[in-house]
Short mmCIF file of C-alpha atoms in Angstrom, two decimals:
data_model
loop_
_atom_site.label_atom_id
_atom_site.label_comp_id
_atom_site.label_asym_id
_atom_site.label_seq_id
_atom_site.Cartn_x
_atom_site.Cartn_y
_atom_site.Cartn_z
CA UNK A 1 157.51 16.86 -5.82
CA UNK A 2 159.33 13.47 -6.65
CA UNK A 3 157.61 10.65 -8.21
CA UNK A 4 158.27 7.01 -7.34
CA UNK A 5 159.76 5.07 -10.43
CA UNK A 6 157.03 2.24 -10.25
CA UNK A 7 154.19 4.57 -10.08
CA UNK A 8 154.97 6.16 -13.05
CA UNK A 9 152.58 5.00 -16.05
CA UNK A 10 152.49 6.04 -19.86
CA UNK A 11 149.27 8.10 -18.48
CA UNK A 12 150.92 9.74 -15.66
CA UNK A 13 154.08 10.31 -17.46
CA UNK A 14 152.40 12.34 -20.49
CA UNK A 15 150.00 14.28 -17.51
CA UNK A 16 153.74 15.25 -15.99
CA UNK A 17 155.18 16.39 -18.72
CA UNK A 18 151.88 18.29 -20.44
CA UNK A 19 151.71 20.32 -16.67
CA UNK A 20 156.26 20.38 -16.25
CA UNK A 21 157.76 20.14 -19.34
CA UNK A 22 158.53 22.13 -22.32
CA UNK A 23 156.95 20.66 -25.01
CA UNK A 24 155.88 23.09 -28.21
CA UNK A 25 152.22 24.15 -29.31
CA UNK A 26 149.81 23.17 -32.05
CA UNK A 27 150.09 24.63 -35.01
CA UNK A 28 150.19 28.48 -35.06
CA UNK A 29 152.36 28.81 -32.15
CA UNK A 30 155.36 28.34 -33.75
CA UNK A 31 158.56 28.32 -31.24
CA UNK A 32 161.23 26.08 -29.46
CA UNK A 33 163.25 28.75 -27.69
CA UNK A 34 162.99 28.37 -24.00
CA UNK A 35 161.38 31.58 -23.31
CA UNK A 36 158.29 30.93 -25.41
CA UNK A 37 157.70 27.42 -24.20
CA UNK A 38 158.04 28.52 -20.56
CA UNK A 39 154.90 30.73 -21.50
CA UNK A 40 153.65 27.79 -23.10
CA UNK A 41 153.63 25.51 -19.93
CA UNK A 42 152.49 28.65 -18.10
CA UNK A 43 149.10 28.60 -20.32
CA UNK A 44 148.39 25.09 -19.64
CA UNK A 45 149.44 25.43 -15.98
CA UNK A 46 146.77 27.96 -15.37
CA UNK A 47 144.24 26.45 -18.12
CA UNK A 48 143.88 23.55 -16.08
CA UNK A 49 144.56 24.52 -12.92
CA UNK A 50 141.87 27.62 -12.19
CA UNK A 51 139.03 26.03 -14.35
CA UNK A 52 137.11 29.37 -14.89
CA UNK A 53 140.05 31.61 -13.21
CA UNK A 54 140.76 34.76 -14.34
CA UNK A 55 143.72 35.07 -16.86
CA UNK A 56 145.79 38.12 -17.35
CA UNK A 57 148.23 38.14 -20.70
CA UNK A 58 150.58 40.46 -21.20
CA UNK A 59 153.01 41.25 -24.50
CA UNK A 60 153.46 43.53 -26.93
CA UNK A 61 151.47 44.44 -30.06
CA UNK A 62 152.00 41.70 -32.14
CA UNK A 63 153.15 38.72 -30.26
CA UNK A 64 150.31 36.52 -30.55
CA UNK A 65 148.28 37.06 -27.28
CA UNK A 66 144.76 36.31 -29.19
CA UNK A 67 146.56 32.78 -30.56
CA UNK A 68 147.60 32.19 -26.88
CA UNK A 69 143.97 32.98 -25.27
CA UNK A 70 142.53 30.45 -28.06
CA UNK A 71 145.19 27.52 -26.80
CA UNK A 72 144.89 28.66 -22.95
CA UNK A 73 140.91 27.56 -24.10
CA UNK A 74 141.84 24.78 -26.20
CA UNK A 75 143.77 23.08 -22.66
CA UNK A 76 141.08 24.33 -20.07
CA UNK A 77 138.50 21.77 -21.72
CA UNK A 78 135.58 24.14 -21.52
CA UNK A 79 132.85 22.47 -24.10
CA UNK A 80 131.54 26.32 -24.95
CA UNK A 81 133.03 28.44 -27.45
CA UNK A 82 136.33 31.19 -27.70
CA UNK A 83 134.87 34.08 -28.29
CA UNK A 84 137.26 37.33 -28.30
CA UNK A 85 135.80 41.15 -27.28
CA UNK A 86 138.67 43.71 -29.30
CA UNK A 87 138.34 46.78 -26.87
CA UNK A 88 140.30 49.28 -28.94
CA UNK A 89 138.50 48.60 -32.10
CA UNK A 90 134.77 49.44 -30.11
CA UNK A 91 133.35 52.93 -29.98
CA UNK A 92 133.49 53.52 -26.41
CA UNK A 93 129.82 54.44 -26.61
CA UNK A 94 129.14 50.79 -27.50
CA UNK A 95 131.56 48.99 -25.72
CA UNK A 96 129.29 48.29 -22.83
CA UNK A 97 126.23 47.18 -25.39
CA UNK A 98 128.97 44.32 -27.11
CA UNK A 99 130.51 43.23 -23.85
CA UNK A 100 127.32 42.81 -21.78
CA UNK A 101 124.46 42.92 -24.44
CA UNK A 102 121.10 45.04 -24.23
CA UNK A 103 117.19 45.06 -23.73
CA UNK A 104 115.15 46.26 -26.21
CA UNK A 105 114.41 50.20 -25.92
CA UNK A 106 117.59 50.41 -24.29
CA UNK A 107 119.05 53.09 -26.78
CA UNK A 108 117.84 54.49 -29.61
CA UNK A 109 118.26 51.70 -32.48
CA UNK A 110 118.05 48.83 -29.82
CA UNK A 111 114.72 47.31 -31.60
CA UNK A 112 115.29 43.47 -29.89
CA UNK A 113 116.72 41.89 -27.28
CA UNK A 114 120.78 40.88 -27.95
CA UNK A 115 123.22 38.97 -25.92
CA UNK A 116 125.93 40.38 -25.61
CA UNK A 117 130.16 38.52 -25.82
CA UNK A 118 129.85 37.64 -22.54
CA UNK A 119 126.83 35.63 -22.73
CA UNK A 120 127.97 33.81 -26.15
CA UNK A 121 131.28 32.49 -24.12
CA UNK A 122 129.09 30.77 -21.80
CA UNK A 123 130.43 27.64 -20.80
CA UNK A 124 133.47 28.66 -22.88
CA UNK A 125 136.49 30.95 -22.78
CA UNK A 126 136.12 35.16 -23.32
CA UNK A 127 139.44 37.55 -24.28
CA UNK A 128 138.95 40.83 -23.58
CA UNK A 129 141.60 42.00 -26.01
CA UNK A 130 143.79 45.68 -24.49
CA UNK A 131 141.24 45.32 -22.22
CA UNK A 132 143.16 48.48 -20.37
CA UNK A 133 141.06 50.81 -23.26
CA UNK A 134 137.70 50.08 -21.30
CA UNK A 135 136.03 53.04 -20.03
CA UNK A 136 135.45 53.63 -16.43
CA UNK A 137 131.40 53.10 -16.37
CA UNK A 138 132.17 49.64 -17.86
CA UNK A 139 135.20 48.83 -15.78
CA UNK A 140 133.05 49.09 -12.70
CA UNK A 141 130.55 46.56 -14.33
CA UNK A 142 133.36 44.11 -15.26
CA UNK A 143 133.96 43.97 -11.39
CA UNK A 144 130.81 41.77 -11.16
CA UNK A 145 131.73 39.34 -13.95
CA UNK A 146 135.31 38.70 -12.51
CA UNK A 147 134.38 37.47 -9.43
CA UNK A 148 134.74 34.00 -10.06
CA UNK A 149 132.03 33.26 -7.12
CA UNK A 150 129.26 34.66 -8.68
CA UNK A 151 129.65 35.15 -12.77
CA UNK A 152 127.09 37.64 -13.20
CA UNK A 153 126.12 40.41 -16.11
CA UNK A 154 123.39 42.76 -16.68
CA UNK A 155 122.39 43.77 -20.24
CA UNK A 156 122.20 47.46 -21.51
CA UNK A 157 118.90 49.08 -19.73
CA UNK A 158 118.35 45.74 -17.64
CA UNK A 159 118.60 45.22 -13.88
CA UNK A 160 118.35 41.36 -14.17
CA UNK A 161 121.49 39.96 -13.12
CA UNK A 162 122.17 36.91 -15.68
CA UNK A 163 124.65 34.14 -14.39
CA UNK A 164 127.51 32.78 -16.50
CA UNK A 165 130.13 29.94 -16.51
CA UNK A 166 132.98 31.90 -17.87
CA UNK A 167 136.89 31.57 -17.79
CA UNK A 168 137.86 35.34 -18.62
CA UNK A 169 141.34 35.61 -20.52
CA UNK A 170 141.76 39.73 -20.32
CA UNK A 171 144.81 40.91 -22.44
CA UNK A 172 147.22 44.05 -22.75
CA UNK A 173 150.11 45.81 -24.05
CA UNK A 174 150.09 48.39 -21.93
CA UNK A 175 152.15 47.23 -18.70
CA UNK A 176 151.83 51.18 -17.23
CA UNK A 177 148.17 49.88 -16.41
CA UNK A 178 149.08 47.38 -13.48
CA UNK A 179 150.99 50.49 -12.14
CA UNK A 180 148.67 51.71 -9.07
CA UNK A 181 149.58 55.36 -10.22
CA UNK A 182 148.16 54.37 -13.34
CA UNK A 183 144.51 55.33 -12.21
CA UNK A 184 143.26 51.95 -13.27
CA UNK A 185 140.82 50.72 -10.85
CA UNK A 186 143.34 48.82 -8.02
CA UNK A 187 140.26 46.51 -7.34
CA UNK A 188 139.65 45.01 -10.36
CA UNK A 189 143.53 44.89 -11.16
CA UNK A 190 143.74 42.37 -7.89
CA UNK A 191 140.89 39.89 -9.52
CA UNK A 192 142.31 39.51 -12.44
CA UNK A 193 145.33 38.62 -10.38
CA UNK A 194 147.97 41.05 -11.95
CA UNK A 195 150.75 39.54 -10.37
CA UNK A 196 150.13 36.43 -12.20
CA UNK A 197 150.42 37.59 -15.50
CA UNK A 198 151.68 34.75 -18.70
CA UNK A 199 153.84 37.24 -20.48
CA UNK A 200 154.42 36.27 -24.09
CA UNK A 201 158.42 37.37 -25.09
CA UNK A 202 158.67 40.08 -28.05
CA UNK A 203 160.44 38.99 -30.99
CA UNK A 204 163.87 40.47 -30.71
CA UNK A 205 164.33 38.06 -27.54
CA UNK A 206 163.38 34.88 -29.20
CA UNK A 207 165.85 34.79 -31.90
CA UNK A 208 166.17 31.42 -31.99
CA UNK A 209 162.71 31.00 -33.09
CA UNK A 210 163.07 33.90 -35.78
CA UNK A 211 164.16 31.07 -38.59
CA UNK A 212 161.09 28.48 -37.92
CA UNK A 213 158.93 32.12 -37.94
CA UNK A 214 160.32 33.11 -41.25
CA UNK A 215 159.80 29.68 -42.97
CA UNK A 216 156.36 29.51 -41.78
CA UNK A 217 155.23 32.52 -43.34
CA UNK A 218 157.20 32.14 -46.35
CA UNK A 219 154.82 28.41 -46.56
CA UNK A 220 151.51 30.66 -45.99
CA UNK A 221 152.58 33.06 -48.65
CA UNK A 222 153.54 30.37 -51.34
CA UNK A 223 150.24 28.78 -50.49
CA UNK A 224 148.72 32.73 -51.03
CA UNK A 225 150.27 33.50 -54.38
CA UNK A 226 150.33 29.86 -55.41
CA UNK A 227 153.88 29.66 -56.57
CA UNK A 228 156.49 27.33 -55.05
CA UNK A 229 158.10 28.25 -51.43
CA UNK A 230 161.05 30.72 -51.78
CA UNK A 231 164.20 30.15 -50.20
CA UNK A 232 166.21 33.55 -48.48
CA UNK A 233 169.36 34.22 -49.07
CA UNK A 234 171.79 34.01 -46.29
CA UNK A 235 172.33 38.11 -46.52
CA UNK A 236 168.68 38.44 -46.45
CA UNK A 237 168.75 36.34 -43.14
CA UNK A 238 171.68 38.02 -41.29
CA UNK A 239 169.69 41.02 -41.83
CA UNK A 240 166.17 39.58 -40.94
CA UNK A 241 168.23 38.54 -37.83
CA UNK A 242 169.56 41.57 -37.10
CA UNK A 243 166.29 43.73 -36.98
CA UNK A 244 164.48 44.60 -33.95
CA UNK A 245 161.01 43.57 -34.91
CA UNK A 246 158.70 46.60 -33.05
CA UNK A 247 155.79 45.34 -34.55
CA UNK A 248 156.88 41.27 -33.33
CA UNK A 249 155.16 38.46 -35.13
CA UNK A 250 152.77 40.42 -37.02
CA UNK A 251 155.32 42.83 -38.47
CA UNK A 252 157.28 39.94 -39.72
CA UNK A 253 154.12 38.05 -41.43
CA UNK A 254 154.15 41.12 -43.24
CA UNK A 255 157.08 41.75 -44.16
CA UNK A 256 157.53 38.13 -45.30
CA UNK A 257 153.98 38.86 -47.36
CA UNK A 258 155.73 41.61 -49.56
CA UNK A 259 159.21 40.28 -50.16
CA UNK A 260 157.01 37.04 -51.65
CA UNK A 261 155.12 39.43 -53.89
CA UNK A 262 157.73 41.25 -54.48
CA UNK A 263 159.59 38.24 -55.74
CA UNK A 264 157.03 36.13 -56.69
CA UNK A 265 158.33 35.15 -59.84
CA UNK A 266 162.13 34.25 -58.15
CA UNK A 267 163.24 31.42 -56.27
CA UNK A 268 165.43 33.19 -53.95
CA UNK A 269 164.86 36.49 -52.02
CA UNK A 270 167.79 38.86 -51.62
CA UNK A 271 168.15 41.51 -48.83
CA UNK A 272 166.41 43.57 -51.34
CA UNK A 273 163.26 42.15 -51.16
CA UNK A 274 162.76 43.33 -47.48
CA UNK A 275 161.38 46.87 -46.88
CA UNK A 276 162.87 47.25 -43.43
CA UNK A 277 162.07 50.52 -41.52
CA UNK A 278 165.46 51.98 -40.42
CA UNK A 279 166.40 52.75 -36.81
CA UNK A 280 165.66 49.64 -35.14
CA UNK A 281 168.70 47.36 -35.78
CA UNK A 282 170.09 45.14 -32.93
CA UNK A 283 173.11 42.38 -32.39
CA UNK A 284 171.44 39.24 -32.04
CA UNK A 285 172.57 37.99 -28.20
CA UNK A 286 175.22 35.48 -28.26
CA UNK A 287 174.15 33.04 -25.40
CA UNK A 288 170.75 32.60 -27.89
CA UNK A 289 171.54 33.49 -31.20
CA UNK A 290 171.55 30.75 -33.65
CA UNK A 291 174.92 30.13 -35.51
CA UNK A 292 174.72 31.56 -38.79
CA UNK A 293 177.10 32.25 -41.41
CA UNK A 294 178.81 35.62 -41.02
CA UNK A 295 177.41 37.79 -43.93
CA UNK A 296 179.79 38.98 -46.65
CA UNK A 297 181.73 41.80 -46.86
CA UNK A 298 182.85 44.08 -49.91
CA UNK A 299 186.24 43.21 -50.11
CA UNK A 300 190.04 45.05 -50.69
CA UNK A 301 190.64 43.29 -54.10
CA UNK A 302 194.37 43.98 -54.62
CA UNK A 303 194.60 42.66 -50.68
CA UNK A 304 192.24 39.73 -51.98
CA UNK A 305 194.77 38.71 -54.40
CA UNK A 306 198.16 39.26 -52.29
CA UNK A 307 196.40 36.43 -50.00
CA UNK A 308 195.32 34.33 -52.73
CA UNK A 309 199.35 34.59 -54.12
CA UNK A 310 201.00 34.12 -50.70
CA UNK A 311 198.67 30.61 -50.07
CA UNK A 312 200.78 27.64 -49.45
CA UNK A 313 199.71 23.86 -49.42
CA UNK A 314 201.72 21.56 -47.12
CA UNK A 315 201.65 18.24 -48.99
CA UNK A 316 200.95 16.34 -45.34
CA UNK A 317 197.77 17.05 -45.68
CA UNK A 318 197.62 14.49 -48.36
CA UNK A 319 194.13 12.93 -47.05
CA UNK A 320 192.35 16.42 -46.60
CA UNK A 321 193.10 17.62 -50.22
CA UNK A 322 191.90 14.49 -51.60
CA UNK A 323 188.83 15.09 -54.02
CA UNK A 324 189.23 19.01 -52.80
CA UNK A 325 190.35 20.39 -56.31
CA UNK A 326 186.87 21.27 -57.82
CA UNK A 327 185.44 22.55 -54.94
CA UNK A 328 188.25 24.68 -55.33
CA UNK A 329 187.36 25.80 -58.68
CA UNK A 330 183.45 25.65 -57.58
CA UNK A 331 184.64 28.58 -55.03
CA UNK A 332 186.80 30.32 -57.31
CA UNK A 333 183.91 30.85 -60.08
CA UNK A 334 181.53 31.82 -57.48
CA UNK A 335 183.87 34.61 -56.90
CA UNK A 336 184.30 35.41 -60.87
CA UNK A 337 180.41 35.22 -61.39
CA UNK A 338 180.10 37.78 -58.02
CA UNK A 339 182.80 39.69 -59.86
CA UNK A 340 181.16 40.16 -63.36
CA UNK A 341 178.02 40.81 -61.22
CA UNK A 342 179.70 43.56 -59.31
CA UNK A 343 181.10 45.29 -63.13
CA UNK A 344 177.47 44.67 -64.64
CA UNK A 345 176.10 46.81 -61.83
CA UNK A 346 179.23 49.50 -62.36
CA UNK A 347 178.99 50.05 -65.96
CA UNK A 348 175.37 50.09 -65.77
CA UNK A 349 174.61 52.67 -63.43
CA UNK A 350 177.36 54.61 -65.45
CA UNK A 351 177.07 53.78 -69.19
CA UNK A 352 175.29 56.70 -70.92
CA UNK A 353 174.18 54.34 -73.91
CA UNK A 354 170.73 54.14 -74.30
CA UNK A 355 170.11 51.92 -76.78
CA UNK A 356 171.07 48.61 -75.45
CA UNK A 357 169.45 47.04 -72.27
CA UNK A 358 172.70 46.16 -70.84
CA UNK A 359 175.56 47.17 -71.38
CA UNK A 360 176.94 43.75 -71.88
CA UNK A 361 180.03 44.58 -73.84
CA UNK A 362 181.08 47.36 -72.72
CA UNK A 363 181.36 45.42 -69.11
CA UNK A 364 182.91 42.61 -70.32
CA UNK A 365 185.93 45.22 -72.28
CA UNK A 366 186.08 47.02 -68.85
CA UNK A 367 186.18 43.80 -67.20
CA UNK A 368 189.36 42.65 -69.66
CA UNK A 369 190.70 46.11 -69.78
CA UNK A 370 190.55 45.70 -73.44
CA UNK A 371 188.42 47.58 -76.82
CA UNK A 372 189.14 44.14 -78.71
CA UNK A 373 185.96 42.15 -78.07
CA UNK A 374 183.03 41.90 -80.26
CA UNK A 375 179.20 41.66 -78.57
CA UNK A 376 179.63 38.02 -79.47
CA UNK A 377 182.49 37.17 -78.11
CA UNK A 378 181.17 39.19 -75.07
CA UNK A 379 178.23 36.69 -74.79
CA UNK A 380 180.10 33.56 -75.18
CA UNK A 381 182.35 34.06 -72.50
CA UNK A 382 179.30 34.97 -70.59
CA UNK A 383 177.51 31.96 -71.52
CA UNK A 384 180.74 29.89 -70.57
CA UNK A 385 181.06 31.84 -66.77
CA UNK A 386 177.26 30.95 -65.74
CA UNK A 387 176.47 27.31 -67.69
CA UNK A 388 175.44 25.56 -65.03
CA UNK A 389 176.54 27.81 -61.97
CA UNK A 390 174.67 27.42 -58.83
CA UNK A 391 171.11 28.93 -58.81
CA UNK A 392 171.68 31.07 -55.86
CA UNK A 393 174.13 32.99 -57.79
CA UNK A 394 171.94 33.40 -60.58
CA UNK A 395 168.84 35.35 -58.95
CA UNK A 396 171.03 38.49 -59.14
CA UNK A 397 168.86 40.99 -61.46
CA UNK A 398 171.78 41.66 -63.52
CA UNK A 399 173.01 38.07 -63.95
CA UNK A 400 169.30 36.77 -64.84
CA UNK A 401 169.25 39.25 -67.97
CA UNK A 402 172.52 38.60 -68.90
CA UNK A 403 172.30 34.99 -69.14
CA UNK A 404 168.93 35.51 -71.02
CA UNK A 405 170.91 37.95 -73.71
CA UNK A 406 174.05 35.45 -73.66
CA UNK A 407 172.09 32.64 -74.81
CA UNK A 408 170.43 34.68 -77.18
CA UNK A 409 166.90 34.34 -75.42
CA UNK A 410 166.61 38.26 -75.45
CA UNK A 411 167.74 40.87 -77.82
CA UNK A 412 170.29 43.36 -76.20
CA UNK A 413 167.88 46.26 -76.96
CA UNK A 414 166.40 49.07 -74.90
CA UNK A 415 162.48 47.70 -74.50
CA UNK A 416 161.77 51.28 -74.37
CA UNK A 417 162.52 51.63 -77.79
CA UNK A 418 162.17 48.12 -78.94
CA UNK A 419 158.77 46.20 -79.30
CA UNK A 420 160.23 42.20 -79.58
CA UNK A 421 162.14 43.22 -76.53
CA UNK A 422 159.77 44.67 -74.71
CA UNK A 423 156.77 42.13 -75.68
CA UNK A 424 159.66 39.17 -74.44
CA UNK A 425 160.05 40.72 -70.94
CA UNK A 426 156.10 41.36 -70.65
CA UNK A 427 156.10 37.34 -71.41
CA UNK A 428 158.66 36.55 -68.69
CA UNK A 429 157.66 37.66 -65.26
CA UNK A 430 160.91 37.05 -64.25
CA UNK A 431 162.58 38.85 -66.66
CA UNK A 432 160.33 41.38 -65.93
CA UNK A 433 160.72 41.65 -62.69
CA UNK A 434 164.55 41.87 -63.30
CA UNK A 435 164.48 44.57 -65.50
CA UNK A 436 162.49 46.40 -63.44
CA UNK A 437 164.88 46.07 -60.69
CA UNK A 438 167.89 47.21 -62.70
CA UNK A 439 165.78 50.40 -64.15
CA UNK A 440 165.77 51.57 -59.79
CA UNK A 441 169.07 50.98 -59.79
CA UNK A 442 170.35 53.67 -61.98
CA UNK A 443 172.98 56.43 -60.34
#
């Protein structure tokens, strides 16, 4: 409905936009894309709205449906507590004992009374996580507590009925359940209103969110290992981008997790740093997708330089070269230091030498297609290439040690064979970790 101009108050504007608009979560539920803030407004619609209603959520494994209960509680107002039931992780032989509680003597064991997760939501907010794993004796007991009218429970080896004031959030993965055919009882699938479902989106269709997702857990895990935040590389975020996610938030949580150990002592994580599972790579849809920077290519390099040759500048574009010459050169040793990068790799994964810990030389006389160049000479013009180049560049494995041995920080020995070298690198995690690297690398 419409609302008259003059009526509308600072109060009555927030209340229409809390209930109508799109407005994002409180920390945890991280999002913007339109999709997950329509689920958003969806929570609060029915948080408010039913006061003690019945909530069904729906997603997949992984995409936060505990995190949504807990705000769907947070908006209803309910003084009591959130308390969540996890149905798969129960022994179906105590399922109904957690959910509902027990009487003394009820089993064998059962030495006291004990409440059960029903009674310690009272007044407050209960999930009954995959709630489509509950057996049939305790379905048919649930019946009574999801009648909204009544609110009642009986304990293990008790007849009492005990009344509650309960909003029940019950949540799934399994869509087949809501299926009549499914065998799931048809009238308890009508009170928890199954055609009202919040469904929280999977992953792969919230793309846009994927970026403020991946920052986020790279935060937690810098806070975890107590090093500084890393930054990704934009490879590494094309390809993050380009996965499907099966395992949504929680897969990527982890995923971020390792690639932070794994690089803990870098500043930059490459594509390597992410053990993706093959087989579940997607396009990212273009009416959502982000715009990103089109990830690089291996290149034809004779066809490289014919385009480089045939370039022309037309001189009435005075005003746009101004100031434009060393960001030309800025771009054109970016290539070189990709380059030597690129021969370092080559004549390492081919070099039979065994004594040195990179073949430094012998990549820089491949590189000049010459046998006139000493190992100091080698180094200097290695020194000269990366002095100063742009850090990105210089989290390459093979770059970071042969900086190190250019500036003579590190002897060009095999550690293996080599105590000073190998006591240096034991020193210098990040050393280390890039000889390490290099040592998997091998053909």
């Amino acid at each position: 409905s419409f609302e008259d101009k003059q009526d509308l108050t600072r109060e009555k504007l927030q209340e229409l936009l809390y209930h109508h608009g799109l407005i994002p979560g409180p920390e945890g539920l991280i999002g913007g894309s339109i999709a997950f803030l329509e689920c958003l407004r969806d929570a609060r619609r029915r948080a408010r709205k039913t006061r003690g209603d019945n909530i069904l959520v729906l997603g997949e494994t992984g995409t936060g449906k505990e995190l949504l209960a807990a705000y769907i509680h947070d908006c209803s107002g309910r003084s009591g507590r959130f308390v969540t039931f996890q149905a798969d992780l129960v022994a179906e032989n105590l399922i109904e004992s957690k959910l509902f509680g027990h009487v003394k003597g009820a089993f064998t064991g059962a030495d006291r009374d004990q409440e059960g997760c029903v009674e310690q939501a009272a007044n407050g907010t209960l999930l009954i996580d995959e709630f489509g794993d509950l057996p049939e004796s305790v379905q048919k007991k649930l019946l009574r507590l999801l009648d909204k009218n009544t609110r009642t429970v009986q304990r293990m080896g008790s007849d009492k009925e005990i009344e509650v004031d309960v909003q029940v959030v019950l949540a799934t993965h399994k869509r087949h359940i809501l299926d009549p055919a499914s065998g799931f009882r048809s009238d308890l699938l009508q009170r928890i209103k199954a055609g009202q479902a919040i469904t929280l989106p999977p992953l792969r269709e919230r793309q846009d969110d994927l970026d403020l997702l991946i920052d986020f857990f790279l935060g937690k895990a810098a806070e975890v290992l107590k090093v500084a935040k890393h930054r990704i590389s934009a490879e590494a975020r094309e390809m993050l981008h380009q996965y499907a996610w099966p395992g949504n938030i929680r897969e990527l949580a982890g995923i971020i997790e390792q690639a932070a150990l794994q690089g803990k002592h870098l500043t930059l994580l490459a594509p390597r740093h992410f053990q993706l599972p093959a087989g579940h790579i997607i396009a990212p849809p273009p009416a959502t997708a982000s715009p990103r920077a089109a990830a690089p290519s291996p290149v034809n390099l004779s066809g490289l330089l014919t385009q480089l040759n045939a370039v022309q500048f037309d001189a009435a574009l005075g005003p746009a070269l101004k100031g434009k010459y060393n960001d030309l050169e800025a771009a054109f040793r970016q290539l070189q230091i990709r380059f030597l990068a690129a021969v370092l790799r080559d004549r390492h994964r081919h070099e039979s030498r065994s004594d040195k810990l990179l073949p430094l030389t012998a990549a820089m006389k491949w590189l000049h297609n010459t046998s006139r160049m000493d190992a100091t000479e080698a180094k200097r013009q290695v020194a000269r290439l990366l002095k100063g180049a742009d850090p990105q560049a210089l989290e390459d494995p093979y770059l970071i040690l042969a900086l190190a041995i250019a500036r003579n920080e590190l002897h060009n020995r095999n550690p293996q064979s080599d105590s000073a070298v190998s006591a240096k690198l034991a020193s210098e995690p990040r050393l280390q970790e890039a000889y390490r690297e290099i040592c998997n690398d091998r053909v």
